[in-house]
């Protein structure tokens, strides 16, 4: 039977083509089914940034099939934690939802050399988040 107490996390950035996609992929990869993961953008791009896809492939995570999704009020309300990444005030605020703002450089228009440090910082933050909200042992 699935753990119904699993935390739900929503990552939000403007285009849902870079930072939020990397964060969602890392959280899914590291926490598995212990966390429900969503990502969205306030103004989604047509595709995920190719340099972001390549940078994630370097660490063994394939996000080539991901597509940017539009931010909805329902997605925010259904989340325990909402992590924004440069979308400012476009994210609706609801009582009972924890909000974090991660200031990270935008990988839009950057080459893979510039995306790698952003990816690595996101991975570091996700590892800390997993330790906090979805430890491996719930004993």
Short mmCIF file of N, CA, C and O in Angstrom, two decimals:
data_model
loop_
_atom_site.label_atom_id
_atom_site.label_comp_id
_atom_site.label_asym_id
_atom_site.label_seq_id
_atom_site.Cartn_x
_atom_site.Cartn_y
_atom_site.Cartn_z
N UNK A 1 0.85 -1.18 0.00
CA UNK A 1 0.00 0.00 0.00
C UNK A 1 0.89 1.24 0.00
O UNK A 1 1.82 1.34 0.79
N UNK A 2 0.62 2.22 -0.88
CA UNK A 2 1.48 3.40 -0.94
C UNK A 2 1.38 4.22 0.33
O UNK A 2 0.36 4.25 1.01
N UNK A 3 2.48 4.93 0.63
CA UNK A 3 2.52 5.79 1.80
C UNK A 3 1.74 7.06 1.49
O UNK A 3 2.20 7.90 0.73
N UNK A 4 0.57 7.20 2.06
CA UNK A 4 -0.27 8.37 1.76
C UNK A 4 0.27 9.61 2.44
O UNK A 4 -0.21 10.70 2.17
N UNK A 5 1.27 9.46 3.31
CA UNK A 5 1.85 10.61 3.98
C UNK A 5 3.00 11.21 3.19
O UNK A 5 3.67 12.11 3.66
N UNK A 6 3.24 10.72 1.98
CA UNK A 6 4.33 11.24 1.16
C UNK A 6 4.14 12.73 0.94
O UNK A 6 3.03 13.20 0.69
N UNK A 7 5.23 13.47 1.04
CA UNK A 7 5.17 14.90 0.78
C UNK A 7 4.99 15.14 -0.71
O UNK A 7 5.38 14.33 -1.54
N UNK A 8 4.42 16.28 -1.02
CA UNK A 8 4.21 16.68 -2.40
C UNK A 8 4.96 17.99 -2.63
O UNK A 8 4.77 18.95 -1.88
N UNK A 9 5.82 18.02 -3.66
CA UNK A 9 6.64 19.19 -3.93
C UNK A 9 6.38 19.68 -5.34
O UNK A 9 6.35 18.89 -6.29
N UNK A 10 6.23 20.99 -5.47
CA UNK A 10 6.04 21.63 -6.77
C UNK A 10 7.20 22.60 -6.99
O UNK A 10 7.46 23.46 -6.14
N UNK A 11 7.90 22.45 -8.11
CA UNK A 11 8.97 23.37 -8.48
C UNK A 11 8.43 24.31 -9.55
O UNK A 11 7.85 23.86 -10.53
N UNK A 12 8.65 25.61 -9.36
CA UNK A 12 8.12 26.61 -10.28
C UNK A 12 9.22 27.56 -10.74
O UNK A 12 9.96 28.11 -9.92
N UNK A 13 9.34 27.71 -12.05
CA UNK A 13 10.15 28.79 -12.62
C UNK A 13 9.37 29.35 -13.80
O UNK A 13 8.29 28.85 -14.13
N UNK A 14 9.86 30.38 -14.41
CA UNK A 14 9.08 31.07 -15.43
C UNK A 14 8.75 30.15 -16.61
O UNK A 14 7.60 29.97 -16.98
N UNK A 15 9.78 29.53 -17.20
CA UNK A 15 9.57 28.77 -18.43
C UNK A 15 9.42 27.26 -18.24
O UNK A 15 9.09 26.56 -19.17
N UNK A 16 9.69 26.76 -17.02
CA UNK A 16 9.63 25.32 -16.75
C UNK A 16 10.45 24.55 -17.78
O UNK A 16 10.09 23.49 -18.23
N UNK A 17 11.59 25.14 -18.14
CA UNK A 17 12.44 24.55 -19.18
C UNK A 17 13.86 24.27 -18.70
O UNK A 17 14.65 23.70 -19.43
N UNK A 18 14.16 24.67 -17.45
CA UNK A 18 15.52 24.52 -16.97
C UNK A 18 15.58 24.14 -15.50
O UNK A 18 15.56 22.96 -15.15
N UNK A 19 15.64 25.15 -14.63
CA UNK A 19 15.83 24.91 -13.20
C UNK A 19 14.79 23.99 -12.60
O UNK A 19 15.12 23.02 -11.90
N UNK A 20 13.51 24.27 -12.85
CA UNK A 20 12.45 23.46 -12.24
C UNK A 20 12.45 22.03 -12.79
O UNK A 20 12.15 21.08 -12.07
N UNK A 21 12.81 21.88 -14.06
CA UNK A 21 12.90 20.54 -14.64
C UNK A 21 14.05 19.75 -14.00
O UNK A 21 13.89 18.56 -13.68
N UNK A 22 15.20 20.40 -13.81
CA UNK A 22 16.32 19.72 -13.17
C UNK A 22 15.96 19.34 -11.73
O UNK A 22 16.25 18.21 -11.30
N UNK A 23 15.36 20.26 -11.01
CA UNK A 23 15.01 19.99 -9.61
C UNK A 23 14.02 18.84 -9.50
O UNK A 23 14.18 17.94 -8.67
N UNK A 24 13.01 18.84 -10.35
CA UNK A 24 12.01 17.77 -10.32
C UNK A 24 12.65 16.43 -10.65
O UNK A 24 12.37 15.41 -10.01
N UNK A 25 13.54 16.42 -11.63
CA UNK A 25 14.20 15.17 -12.02
C UNK A 25 15.10 14.65 -10.91
O UNK A 25 15.10 13.45 -10.61
N UNK A 26 15.86 15.54 -10.27
CA UNK A 26 16.71 15.11 -9.15
C UNK A 26 15.87 14.58 -8.00
O UNK A 26 16.19 13.56 -7.40
N UNK A 27 14.77 15.26 -7.67
CA UNK A 27 13.95 14.81 -6.54
C UNK A 27 13.32 13.45 -6.84
O UNK A 27 13.32 12.55 -6.00
N UNK A 28 12.82 13.27 -8.05
CA UNK A 28 12.26 11.99 -8.45
C UNK A 28 13.33 10.90 -8.39
O UNK A 28 13.10 9.80 -7.88
N UNK A 29 14.52 11.21 -8.88
CA UNK A 29 15.63 10.25 -8.92
C UNK A 29 16.07 9.86 -7.50
O UNK A 29 16.32 8.69 -7.23
N UNK A 30 16.16 10.84 -6.61
CA UNK A 30 16.70 10.59 -5.27
C UNK A 30 15.67 10.10 -4.26
O UNK A 30 16.02 9.34 -3.35
N UNK A 31 14.42 10.52 -4.40
CA UNK A 31 13.41 10.16 -3.40
C UNK A 31 12.45 9.08 -3.88
O UNK A 31 11.74 8.48 -3.08
N UNK A 32 12.42 8.85 -5.20
CA UNK A 32 11.52 7.82 -5.72
C UNK A 32 10.08 8.11 -5.36
O UNK A 32 9.62 9.26 -5.45
N UNK A 33 9.36 7.08 -4.90
CA UNK A 33 7.94 7.26 -4.61
C UNK A 33 7.67 7.82 -3.21
O UNK A 33 6.54 7.92 -2.79
N UNK A 34 8.73 8.21 -2.50
CA UNK A 34 8.54 8.82 -1.18
C UNK A 34 8.04 10.26 -1.27
O UNK A 34 7.60 10.83 -0.28
N UNK A 35 8.13 10.85 -2.46
CA UNK A 35 7.70 12.23 -2.67
C UNK A 35 6.96 12.32 -4.00
O UNK A 35 7.38 11.74 -4.99
N UNK A 36 5.83 13.04 -4.00
CA UNK A 36 5.13 13.35 -5.25
C UNK A 36 5.78 14.61 -5.81
O UNK A 36 5.90 15.61 -5.09
N UNK A 37 6.18 14.57 -7.08
CA UNK A 37 6.94 15.67 -7.67
C UNK A 37 6.18 16.26 -8.85
O UNK A 37 5.70 15.53 -9.71
N UNK A 38 6.10 17.58 -8.87
CA UNK A 38 5.52 18.31 -10.00
C UNK A 38 6.44 19.47 -10.34
O UNK A 38 7.15 19.97 -9.48
N UNK A 39 6.36 19.93 -11.58
CA UNK A 39 7.04 21.18 -11.95
C UNK A 39 6.14 21.91 -12.93
O UNK A 39 5.33 21.30 -13.63
N UNK A 40 6.28 23.23 -12.93
CA UNK A 40 5.44 24.05 -13.80
C UNK A 40 6.09 25.41 -13.99
O UNK A 40 7.03 25.78 -13.27
N UNK A 41 5.57 26.16 -14.95
CA UNK A 41 6.08 27.50 -15.22
C UNK A 41 4.96 28.50 -15.38
O UNK A 41 3.86 28.16 -15.81
N UNK A 42 5.25 29.74 -14.99
CA UNK A 42 4.24 30.79 -15.13
C UNK A 42 4.05 31.18 -16.59
O UNK A 42 2.98 31.66 -16.98
N UNK A 43 5.07 30.98 -17.42
CA UNK A 43 4.99 31.21 -18.87
C UNK A 43 5.81 30.13 -19.55
O UNK A 43 6.94 30.35 -19.98
N UNK A 44 5.27 28.88 -19.62
CA UNK A 44 6.08 27.74 -20.08
C UNK A 44 6.61 27.91 -21.50
O UNK A 44 5.93 28.45 -22.37
N UNK A 45 7.83 27.44 -21.68
CA UNK A 45 8.46 27.42 -23.00
C UNK A 45 7.86 26.29 -23.82
O UNK A 45 7.10 25.47 -23.32
N UNK A 46 8.25 26.21 -25.09
CA UNK A 46 7.77 25.14 -25.96
C UNK A 46 8.47 23.82 -25.66
O UNK A 46 7.88 22.75 -25.77
N UNK A 47 9.75 23.89 -25.28
CA UNK A 47 10.54 22.69 -25.03
C UNK A 47 11.48 22.92 -23.85
O UNK A 47 11.75 24.06 -23.47
N UNK A 48 12.00 21.82 -23.31
CA UNK A 48 13.01 21.91 -22.26
C UNK A 48 14.33 22.32 -22.92
O UNK A 48 14.65 21.89 -24.03
N UNK A 49 15.08 23.17 -22.25
CA UNK A 49 16.36 23.67 -22.72
C UNK A 49 17.30 22.50 -23.07
O UNK A 49 17.58 21.66 -22.21
N UNK A 50 17.79 22.42 -24.32
CA UNK A 50 18.65 21.30 -24.72
C UNK A 50 19.93 21.20 -23.89
O UNK A 50 20.42 20.09 -23.63
N UNK A 51 20.50 22.32 -23.44
CA UNK A 51 21.71 22.27 -22.60
C UNK A 51 21.38 21.65 -21.24
O UNK A 51 22.20 20.96 -20.64
N UNK A 52 20.18 21.88 -20.75
CA UNK A 52 19.72 21.29 -19.49
C UNK A 52 19.56 19.78 -19.66
O UNK A 52 20.00 18.99 -18.82
N UNK A 53 18.95 19.36 -20.76
CA UNK A 53 18.79 17.93 -21.05
C UNK A 53 20.17 17.27 -21.10
O UNK A 53 20.39 16.21 -20.49
N UNK A 54 21.14 17.90 -21.79
CA UNK A 54 22.48 17.34 -21.92
C UNK A 54 23.19 17.29 -20.56
O UNK A 54 23.85 16.30 -20.24
N UNK A 55 23.05 18.34 -19.76
CA UNK A 55 23.71 18.37 -18.44
C UNK A 55 23.15 17.29 -17.52
O UNK A 55 23.90 16.66 -16.77
N UNK A 56 21.86 17.06 -17.58
CA UNK A 56 21.26 16.00 -16.75
C UNK A 56 21.68 14.62 -17.24
O UNK A 56 21.91 13.72 -16.44
N UNK A 57 21.80 14.46 -18.55
CA UNK A 57 22.24 13.17 -19.11
C UNK A 57 23.65 12.84 -18.61
O UNK A 57 23.97 11.67 -18.39
N UNK A 58 24.48 13.85 -18.42
CA UNK A 58 25.84 13.63 -17.91
C UNK A 58 25.85 12.98 -16.53
O UNK A 58 26.80 12.30 -16.18
N UNK A 59 24.79 13.20 -15.74
CA UNK A 59 24.71 12.60 -14.41
C UNK A 59 23.74 11.42 -14.39
O UNK A 59 23.30 10.97 -13.34
N UNK A 60 23.39 10.92 -15.59
CA UNK A 60 22.60 9.69 -15.68
C UNK A 60 21.11 9.87 -15.52
O UNK A 60 20.40 8.91 -15.24
N UNK A 61 20.60 11.09 -15.69
CA UNK A 61 19.16 11.33 -15.57
C UNK A 61 18.64 11.84 -16.91
O UNK A 61 19.07 12.89 -17.40
N UNK A 62 17.71 11.08 -17.49
CA UNK A 62 17.17 11.41 -18.82
C UNK A 62 15.89 12.21 -18.68
O UNK A 62 14.88 11.71 -18.19
N UNK A 63 15.93 13.48 -19.10
CA UNK A 63 14.71 14.31 -19.07
C UNK A 63 14.31 14.73 -20.49
O UNK A 63 13.51 15.65 -20.66
N UNK A 64 14.83 14.03 -21.48
CA UNK A 64 14.56 14.39 -22.87
C UNK A 64 13.07 14.35 -23.22
O UNK A 64 12.62 15.09 -24.08
N UNK A 65 12.30 13.51 -22.54
CA UNK A 65 10.88 13.38 -22.86
C UNK A 65 10.01 14.37 -22.09
O UNK A 65 8.81 14.46 -22.32
N UNK A 66 10.60 15.15 -21.18
CA UNK A 66 9.81 16.09 -20.38
C UNK A 66 9.36 17.26 -21.25
O UNK A 66 10.02 17.64 -22.20
N UNK A 67 8.21 17.82 -20.89
CA UNK A 67 7.70 19.00 -21.57
C UNK A 67 7.31 20.05 -20.53
O UNK A 67 6.80 19.70 -19.47
N UNK A 68 7.56 21.33 -20.82
CA UNK A 68 7.15 22.38 -19.89
C UNK A 68 5.64 22.37 -19.69
O UNK A 68 4.87 22.13 -20.62
N UNK A 69 5.23 22.61 -18.44
CA UNK A 69 3.81 22.61 -18.08
C UNK A 69 3.43 23.96 -17.49
O UNK A 69 4.25 24.61 -16.84
N UNK A 70 2.18 24.35 -17.67
CA UNK A 70 1.71 25.63 -17.16
C UNK A 70 1.38 25.50 -15.66
O UNK A 70 0.86 24.48 -15.20
N UNK A 71 1.72 26.53 -14.92
CA UNK A 71 1.42 26.59 -13.50
C UNK A 71 -0.08 26.77 -13.30
O UNK A 71 -0.69 27.65 -13.89
N UNK A 72 -0.67 25.90 -12.47
CA UNK A 72 -2.09 26.01 -12.17
C UNK A 72 -2.29 26.18 -10.67
O UNK A 72 -1.47 25.73 -9.86
N UNK A 73 -3.38 26.79 -10.31
CA UNK A 73 -3.74 26.95 -8.90
C UNK A 73 -3.90 25.58 -8.25
O UNK A 73 -3.48 25.37 -7.11
N UNK A 74 -4.49 24.64 -8.97
CA UNK A 74 -4.68 23.28 -8.43
C UNK A 74 -3.36 22.63 -8.06
O UNK A 74 -3.25 21.97 -7.03
N UNK A 75 -2.32 22.81 -8.90
CA UNK A 75 -1.01 22.21 -8.62
C UNK A 75 -0.43 22.80 -7.34
O UNK A 75 0.16 22.08 -6.53
N UNK A 76 -0.60 24.10 -7.13
CA UNK A 76 -0.10 24.73 -5.91
C UNK A 76 -0.86 24.22 -4.70
O UNK A 76 -0.27 23.83 -3.70
N UNK A 77 -2.18 24.19 -4.78
CA UNK A 77 -3.01 23.75 -3.66
C UNK A 77 -2.74 22.30 -3.29
O UNK A 77 -2.87 21.92 -2.14
N UNK A 78 -2.36 21.47 -4.27
CA UNK A 78 -2.13 20.04 -4.03
C UNK A 78 -0.74 19.76 -3.49
O UNK A 78 -0.40 18.62 -3.24
N UNK A 79 0.07 20.80 -3.29
CA UNK A 79 1.46 20.62 -2.87
C UNK A 79 1.66 21.00 -1.41
O UNK A 79 1.06 21.95 -0.92
N UNK A 80 2.54 20.25 -0.74
CA UNK A 80 2.93 20.59 0.63
C UNK A 80 4.02 21.65 0.63
O UNK A 80 4.09 22.49 1.51
N UNK A 81 4.90 21.56 -0.37
CA UNK A 81 6.02 22.48 -0.48
C UNK A 81 6.05 23.01 -1.91
O UNK A 81 5.96 22.24 -2.87
N UNK A 82 6.16 24.34 -2.05
CA UNK A 82 6.30 24.97 -3.37
C UNK A 82 7.65 25.68 -3.36
O UNK A 82 7.91 26.53 -2.50
N UNK A 83 8.51 25.31 -4.30
CA UNK A 83 9.83 25.92 -4.41
C UNK A 83 9.87 26.73 -5.69
O UNK A 83 9.76 26.19 -6.78
N UNK A 84 9.99 28.05 -5.51
CA UNK A 84 10.05 28.95 -6.67
C UNK A 84 11.50 29.23 -7.01
O UNK A 84 12.38 29.24 -6.15
N UNK A 85 11.72 29.47 -8.28
CA UNK A 85 13.07 29.72 -8.80
C UNK A 85 13.00 30.86 -9.79
O UNK A 85 13.03 30.66 -11.00
N UNK A 86 12.85 32.05 -9.27
CA UNK A 86 12.87 33.22 -10.14
C UNK A 86 11.55 33.56 -10.80
O UNK A 86 11.54 34.24 -11.81
N UNK A 87 10.41 33.11 -10.25
CA UNK A 87 9.14 33.47 -10.88
C UNK A 87 8.45 34.61 -10.15
O UNK A 87 7.35 35.01 -10.48
N UNK A 88 9.10 35.15 -9.13
CA UNK A 88 8.56 36.32 -8.44
C UNK A 88 7.21 36.06 -7.82
O UNK A 88 6.98 35.03 -7.18
N UNK A 89 6.31 36.99 -8.00
CA UNK A 89 4.99 36.94 -7.36
C UNK A 89 3.94 36.23 -8.19
O UNK A 89 2.76 36.30 -7.86
N UNK A 90 4.32 35.55 -9.26
CA UNK A 90 3.31 34.93 -10.11
C UNK A 90 2.75 33.65 -9.51
O UNK A 90 1.78 33.11 -10.01
N UNK A 91 3.36 33.16 -8.45
CA UNK A 91 2.90 31.92 -7.83
C UNK A 91 1.85 32.24 -6.78
O UNK A 91 2.10 33.03 -5.87
N UNK A 92 0.65 31.65 -6.90
CA UNK A 92 -0.39 31.92 -5.90
C UNK A 92 0.01 31.36 -4.53
O UNK A 92 0.70 30.36 -4.44
N UNK A 93 -0.40 32.06 -3.47
CA UNK A 93 -0.05 31.67 -2.11
C UNK A 93 -1.30 31.17 -1.39
O UNK A 93 -2.35 31.80 -1.42
N UNK A 94 -1.17 29.99 -0.76
CA UNK A 94 -2.28 29.39 -0.03
C UNK A 94 -1.85 29.05 1.39
O UNK A 94 -0.70 28.63 1.60
N UNK A 95 -2.75 29.18 2.35
CA UNK A 95 -2.42 28.79 3.72
C UNK A 95 -2.10 27.30 3.78
O UNK A 95 -2.67 26.50 3.05
N UNK A 96 -1.15 26.93 4.63
CA UNK A 96 -0.81 25.53 4.82
C UNK A 96 0.20 24.99 3.84
O UNK A 96 0.63 23.85 3.95
N UNK A 97 0.59 25.79 2.86
CA UNK A 97 1.60 25.39 1.89
C UNK A 97 2.90 26.08 2.27
O UNK A 97 2.93 27.28 2.54
N UNK A 98 3.98 25.31 2.33
CA UNK A 98 5.29 25.87 2.65
C UNK A 98 5.94 26.37 1.37
O UNK A 98 5.98 25.66 0.37
N UNK A 99 6.44 27.59 1.42
CA UNK A 99 7.07 28.20 0.24
C UNK A 99 8.55 28.43 0.49
O UNK A 99 8.93 28.93 1.54
N UNK A 100 9.36 28.03 -0.48
CA UNK A 100 10.79 28.31 -0.45
C UNK A 100 11.14 28.99 -1.77
O UNK A 100 10.57 28.66 -2.80
N UNK A 101 12.06 29.95 -1.72
CA UNK A 101 12.52 30.59 -2.95
C UNK A 101 14.00 30.32 -3.09
O UNK A 101 14.79 30.70 -2.23
N UNK A 102 14.34 29.59 -4.14
CA UNK A 102 15.74 29.28 -4.42
C UNK A 102 16.23 30.22 -5.51
O UNK A 102 15.78 30.13 -6.66
N UNK A 103 17.12 31.14 -5.14
CA UNK A 103 17.69 32.04 -6.13
C UNK A 103 18.82 31.32 -6.85
O UNK A 103 19.83 31.00 -6.25
N UNK A 104 18.58 31.03 -8.11
CA UNK A 104 19.55 30.31 -8.94
C UNK A 104 19.65 31.01 -10.29
O UNK A 104 18.65 31.53 -10.78
N UNK A 105 20.82 31.02 -10.90
CA UNK A 105 20.92 31.61 -12.23
C UNK A 105 20.01 30.89 -13.22
O UNK A 105 19.79 29.68 -13.11
N UNK A 106 19.50 31.64 -14.19
CA UNK A 106 18.64 31.06 -15.22
C UNK A 106 19.52 30.46 -16.32
O UNK A 106 20.35 31.16 -16.89
N UNK A 107 19.34 29.16 -16.63
CA UNK A 107 20.16 28.55 -17.68
C UNK A 107 19.72 28.90 -19.10
O UNK A 107 20.36 28.48 -20.06
N UNK A 108 18.65 29.67 -19.25
CA UNK A 108 18.16 30.00 -20.59
C UNK A 108 19.25 30.67 -21.41
O UNK A 108 19.90 31.62 -20.96
N UNK A 109 19.46 30.15 -22.60
CA UNK A 109 20.43 30.73 -23.52
C UNK A 109 21.88 30.43 -23.17
O UNK A 109 22.79 30.93 -23.81
N UNK A 110 22.12 29.61 -22.15
CA UNK A 110 23.47 29.29 -21.71
C UNK A 110 23.94 27.97 -22.33
O UNK A 110 23.13 27.09 -22.58
N UNK A 111 25.22 27.83 -22.48
CA UNK A 111 25.80 26.58 -22.94
C UNK A 111 25.93 25.61 -21.77
O UNK A 111 25.75 25.99 -20.60
N UNK A 112 26.28 24.38 -22.09
CA UNK A 112 26.36 23.34 -21.05
C UNK A 112 27.38 23.69 -19.97
O UNK A 112 27.19 23.36 -18.80
N UNK A 113 28.46 24.39 -20.32
CA UNK A 113 29.47 24.77 -19.34
C UNK A 113 28.87 25.66 -18.25
O UNK A 113 29.26 25.58 -17.09
N UNK A 114 27.92 26.50 -18.62
CA UNK A 114 27.25 27.37 -17.65
C UNK A 114 26.13 26.65 -16.91
O UNK A 114 25.78 27.04 -15.79
N UNK A 115 25.57 25.63 -17.53
CA UNK A 115 24.46 24.89 -16.91
C UNK A 115 24.97 23.94 -15.83
O UNK A 115 24.30 23.73 -14.82
N UNK A 116 26.16 23.38 -16.01
CA UNK A 116 26.67 22.40 -15.04
C UNK A 116 26.69 22.91 -13.60
O UNK A 116 26.23 22.20 -12.70
N UNK A 117 27.23 24.12 -13.31
CA UNK A 117 27.23 24.56 -11.91
C UNK A 117 25.81 24.80 -11.37
O UNK A 117 25.57 24.59 -10.17
N UNK A 118 24.89 25.21 -12.21
CA UNK A 118 23.49 25.37 -11.78
C UNK A 118 22.93 23.99 -11.42
O UNK A 118 22.30 23.81 -10.38
N UNK A 119 23.17 23.01 -12.30
CA UNK A 119 22.73 21.64 -12.05
C UNK A 119 23.29 21.12 -10.73
O UNK A 119 22.57 20.54 -9.92
N UNK A 120 24.57 21.35 -10.50
CA UNK A 120 25.21 20.83 -9.30
C UNK A 120 24.66 21.49 -8.04
O UNK A 120 24.49 20.83 -7.01
N UNK A 121 24.37 22.77 -8.11
CA UNK A 121 23.79 23.47 -6.96
C UNK A 121 22.37 22.96 -6.70
O UNK A 121 21.98 22.76 -5.55
N UNK A 122 21.61 22.73 -7.75
CA UNK A 122 20.25 22.19 -7.58
C UNK A 122 20.33 20.81 -6.94
O UNK A 122 19.58 20.51 -6.01
N UNK A 123 21.25 19.96 -7.41
CA UNK A 123 21.37 18.63 -6.82
C UNK A 123 21.69 18.72 -5.33
O UNK A 123 21.11 18.00 -4.51
N UNK A 124 22.59 19.62 -4.96
CA UNK A 124 22.96 19.80 -3.55
C UNK A 124 21.73 20.20 -2.72
O UNK A 124 21.47 19.64 -1.65
N UNK A 125 20.95 21.13 -3.23
CA UNK A 125 19.76 21.58 -2.51
C UNK A 125 18.71 20.48 -2.43
O UNK A 125 18.04 20.33 -1.42
N UNK A 126 18.56 19.71 -3.50
CA UNK A 126 17.59 18.61 -3.50
C UNK A 126 18.00 17.54 -2.49
O UNK A 126 17.16 17.01 -1.77
N UNK A 127 19.28 17.23 -2.41
CA UNK A 127 19.74 16.24 -1.43
C UNK A 127 19.39 16.69 -0.01
O UNK A 127 18.94 15.89 0.82
N UNK A 128 19.55 17.97 0.28
CA UNK A 128 19.17 18.51 1.58
C UNK A 128 17.67 18.42 1.81
O UNK A 128 17.21 18.09 2.91
N UNK A 129 16.90 18.70 0.77
CA UNK A 129 15.44 18.63 0.86
C UNK A 129 14.98 17.20 1.12
O UNK A 129 14.10 16.97 1.96
N UNK A 130 15.57 16.24 0.42
CA UNK A 130 15.21 14.83 0.61
C UNK A 130 15.49 14.42 2.05
O UNK A 130 14.66 13.77 2.70
N UNK A 131 16.65 14.80 2.58
CA UNK A 131 16.99 14.47 3.97
C UNK A 131 15.95 15.03 4.94
O UNK A 131 15.64 14.42 5.95
N UNK A 132 15.40 16.19 4.59
CA UNK A 132 14.43 16.85 5.46
C UNK A 132 13.02 16.27 5.34
O UNK A 132 12.38 15.99 6.35
N UNK A 133 12.53 16.10 4.12
CA UNK A 133 11.11 15.74 3.96
C UNK A 133 10.86 14.27 3.65
O UNK A 133 9.73 13.81 3.79
N UNK A 134 11.91 13.54 3.23
CA UNK A 134 11.69 12.13 2.85
C UNK A 134 12.90 11.29 3.19
O UNK A 134 13.52 10.69 2.31
N UNK A 135 13.27 11.24 4.48
CA UNK A 135 14.43 10.41 4.82
C UNK A 135 14.21 8.96 4.41
O UNK A 135 13.09 8.49 4.36
N UNK A 136 15.31 8.29 4.12
CA UNK A 136 15.23 6.90 3.64
C UNK A 136 14.53 6.00 4.63
O UNK A 136 13.82 5.08 4.25
N UNK A 137 14.71 6.26 5.91
CA UNK A 137 14.07 5.42 6.94
C UNK A 137 13.09 6.27 7.74
O UNK A 137 13.46 7.32 8.25
N UNK A 138 11.86 5.82 7.80
CA UNK A 138 10.85 6.55 8.59
C UNK A 138 10.63 5.84 9.92
O UNK A 138 9.53 5.86 10.46
N UNK A 139 11.67 5.22 10.45
CA UNK A 139 11.54 4.44 11.70
C UNK A 139 11.27 5.34 12.89
O UNK A 139 11.65 6.45 12.96
#
